[in-house]
XYZ file of C-alpha atoms in Angstrom:
177
model
C 0.859 -12.838 34.091
C 1.933 -15.448 31.567
C -1.243 -14.859 29.619
C -0.631 -11.108 29.694
C 2.921 -11.562 28.420
C 1.788 -13.949 25.666
C -0.974 -11.580 24.561
C 1.408 -8.627 24.553
C 3.938 -10.498 22.428
C 1.202 -11.628 20.028
C -0.069 -8.061 19.697
C 3.456 -6.823 18.993
C 3.996 -9.481 16.309
C 0.642 -8.623 14.749
C 1.258 -4.878 14.661
C 4.739 -5.359 13.196
C 3.343 -7.720 10.583
C 5.315 -10.784 11.627
C 3.926 -14.289 11.322
C 2.111 -15.365 14.479
C 4.011 -18.660 14.445
C 7.362 -16.941 15.028
C 8.541 -18.131 18.405
C 9.884 -15.850 21.061
C 12.637 -17.305 23.192
C 11.158 -18.036 26.608
C 11.682 -20.830 29.038
C 8.958 -23.054 30.392
C 9.964 -22.225 33.940
C 7.519 -19.629 35.224
C 10.187 -18.171 37.493
C 12.539 -17.018 34.721
C 11.934 -15.590 31.280
C 14.150 -14.685 28.386
C 12.568 -11.444 27.300
C 12.398 -10.026 23.803
C 14.919 -7.335 23.005
C 12.576 -4.746 21.526
C 13.867 -1.680 19.717
C 10.991 0.744 19.240
C 12.285 2.486 16.097
C 13.218 -0.826 14.463
C 9.796 -2.256 15.314
C 8.035 0.750 13.781
C 10.209 0.493 10.659
C 9.399 -3.217 10.267
C 5.710 -2.555 10.775
C 5.675 0.121 8.083
C 7.453 -2.228 5.663
C 5.408 -5.364 6.333
C 1.838 -4.074 6.445
C -0.094 -4.857 3.224
C -2.260 -1.744 3.535
C 0.703 0.415 2.550
C 1.328 -1.391 -0.732
C -2.375 -0.982 -1.575
C -2.273 2.765 -0.903
C 1.053 3.141 -2.770
C -0.506 1.428 -5.787
C -3.509 3.765 -5.546
C -1.235 6.833 -5.433
C 0.699 5.626 -8.488
C -2.544 4.948 -10.373
C -3.929 8.382 -9.441
C -0.744 10.068 -10.738
C -1.199 8.265 -14.067
C -4.852 9.322 -14.157
C -3.782 12.941 -13.697
C -1.326 12.657 -16.606
C -3.972 11.064 -18.835
C -6.528 13.733 -17.925
C -4.055 16.521 -18.732
C -3.376 14.889 -22.101
C -7.056 15.294 -23.034
C -6.474 18.998 -23.676
C -3.359 18.579 -25.825
C -3.335 18.474 -29.630
C -3.686 15.051 -31.195
C -2.761 13.756 -34.640
C -4.342 10.549 -35.877
C -3.136 8.725 -38.989
C -5.448 6.097 -40.421
C -4.939 3.905 -43.461
C -6.940 1.243 -45.242
C -6.189 -1.122 -48.113
C -9.087 -2.846 -49.836
C -9.214 -5.329 -52.686
C -12.621 -5.849 -54.267
C -12.962 -9.362 -55.611
C -15.521 -9.825 -58.343
C -16.110 -13.499 -59.065
C -18.144 -12.854 -62.217
C -15.447 -11.340 -64.400
C -12.121 -13.140 -64.269
C -10.545 -11.248 -67.152
C -10.338 -7.820 -65.553
C -8.013 -7.099 -62.652
C -9.613 -6.582 -59.271
C -9.942 -2.938 -58.286
C -7.622 -1.900 -55.482
C -8.469 0.873 -53.071
C -5.932 2.500 -50.748
C -6.910 5.292 -48.347
C -4.776 7.363 -46.032
C -6.284 9.948 -43.713
C -4.622 12.360 -41.321
C -6.753 13.963 -38.641
C -5.544 16.819 -36.469
C -7.502 17.564 -33.312
C -6.488 20.854 -31.759
C -8.591 21.793 -28.725
C -9.032 25.529 -28.549
C -11.365 25.885 -25.582
C -13.152 23.226 -23.552
C -14.816 25.448 -20.983
C -12.071 24.616 -18.458
C -13.474 21.090 -18.138
C -10.028 19.496 -18.386
C -8.693 21.765 -15.670
C -11.641 20.905 -13.423
C -11.101 17.152 -13.987
C -7.370 17.531 -13.227
C -8.184 19.461 -10.035
C -10.623 16.714 -9.008
C -7.980 14.003 -9.574
C -5.404 16.041 -7.612
C -7.881 16.376 -4.753
C -8.390 12.583 -4.780
C -4.591 12.148 -4.746
C -4.310 14.414 -1.699
C -7.009 12.361 0.036
C -5.023 9.163 -0.637
C -1.843 10.746 0.741
C -3.741 11.906 3.850
C -5.085 8.378 4.312
C -1.501 7.063 3.991
C -0.279 9.486 6.692
C -3.145 8.516 8.998
C -2.406 4.830 8.476
C 1.295 5.375 9.259
C 0.409 7.233 12.445
C -2.043 4.501 13.438
C 0.541 1.773 12.884
C 3.116 3.745 14.880
C 0.664 4.018 17.773
C -0.165 0.296 17.580
C 3.524 -0.617 17.703
C 4.225 1.780 20.568
C 1.263 0.355 22.491
C 2.403 -3.222 21.845
C 6.009 -2.476 22.857
C 4.856 -0.742 26.028
C 2.583 -3.705 26.779
C 5.515 -6.108 26.419
C 7.678 -3.936 28.677
C 4.884 -3.711 31.242
C 4.332 -7.469 31.128
C 8.071 -8.061 31.601
C 8.059 -5.736 34.631
C 5.030 -7.561 36.054
C 6.774 -10.910 35.601
C 9.920 -9.568 37.269
C 7.888 -8.125 40.138
C 6.060 -11.443 40.542
C 9.372 -13.307 40.551
C 10.700 -10.981 43.256
C 7.506 -11.453 45.271
C 7.739 -15.228 44.857
C 11.369 -15.169 46.038
C 10.439 -13.017 49.030
C 7.535 -15.325 49.874
C 9.819 -18.342 49.579
C 12.367 -16.714 51.893
C 9.644 -15.748 54.389
C 8.268 -19.278 54.343
C 11.682 -20.751 55.059
C 12.057 -18.494 58.109
């Protein structure tokens, strides 16, 4: 029973994302235990905050949103301004000034029709974003189920310990008779 209780508490700590070295208040006496006060909603909330998988998926969702914005920008007009300044140095003739060349170019790129390629790429990125959000929902549901299972295991282990304590007391009383 002690092993069952220890495993249940370890599973709960793991599913919540707490360090395995965090001690739970128990006494060494096998007859009495100081049980964990477990709040299911609080445990689920902590698990959703502490699991590293969620930060990875959140980062992926943010990156995918930026990809969508960049892909949409491919079909928007663009203006490019380019300049160059050149000095040609001629070492043979020191008497004449060096020729100076300055260039400025303005380029306007106005997409008229791209065969709906940009729209198709945006739709593809939005589909990938929806897949990431679905994966996030599935992960949240999985973590919730893990926490519920761990909490129920702790409660069951506590009941088993209490039942064993009652049985030990009854056996002790019967032996003394």
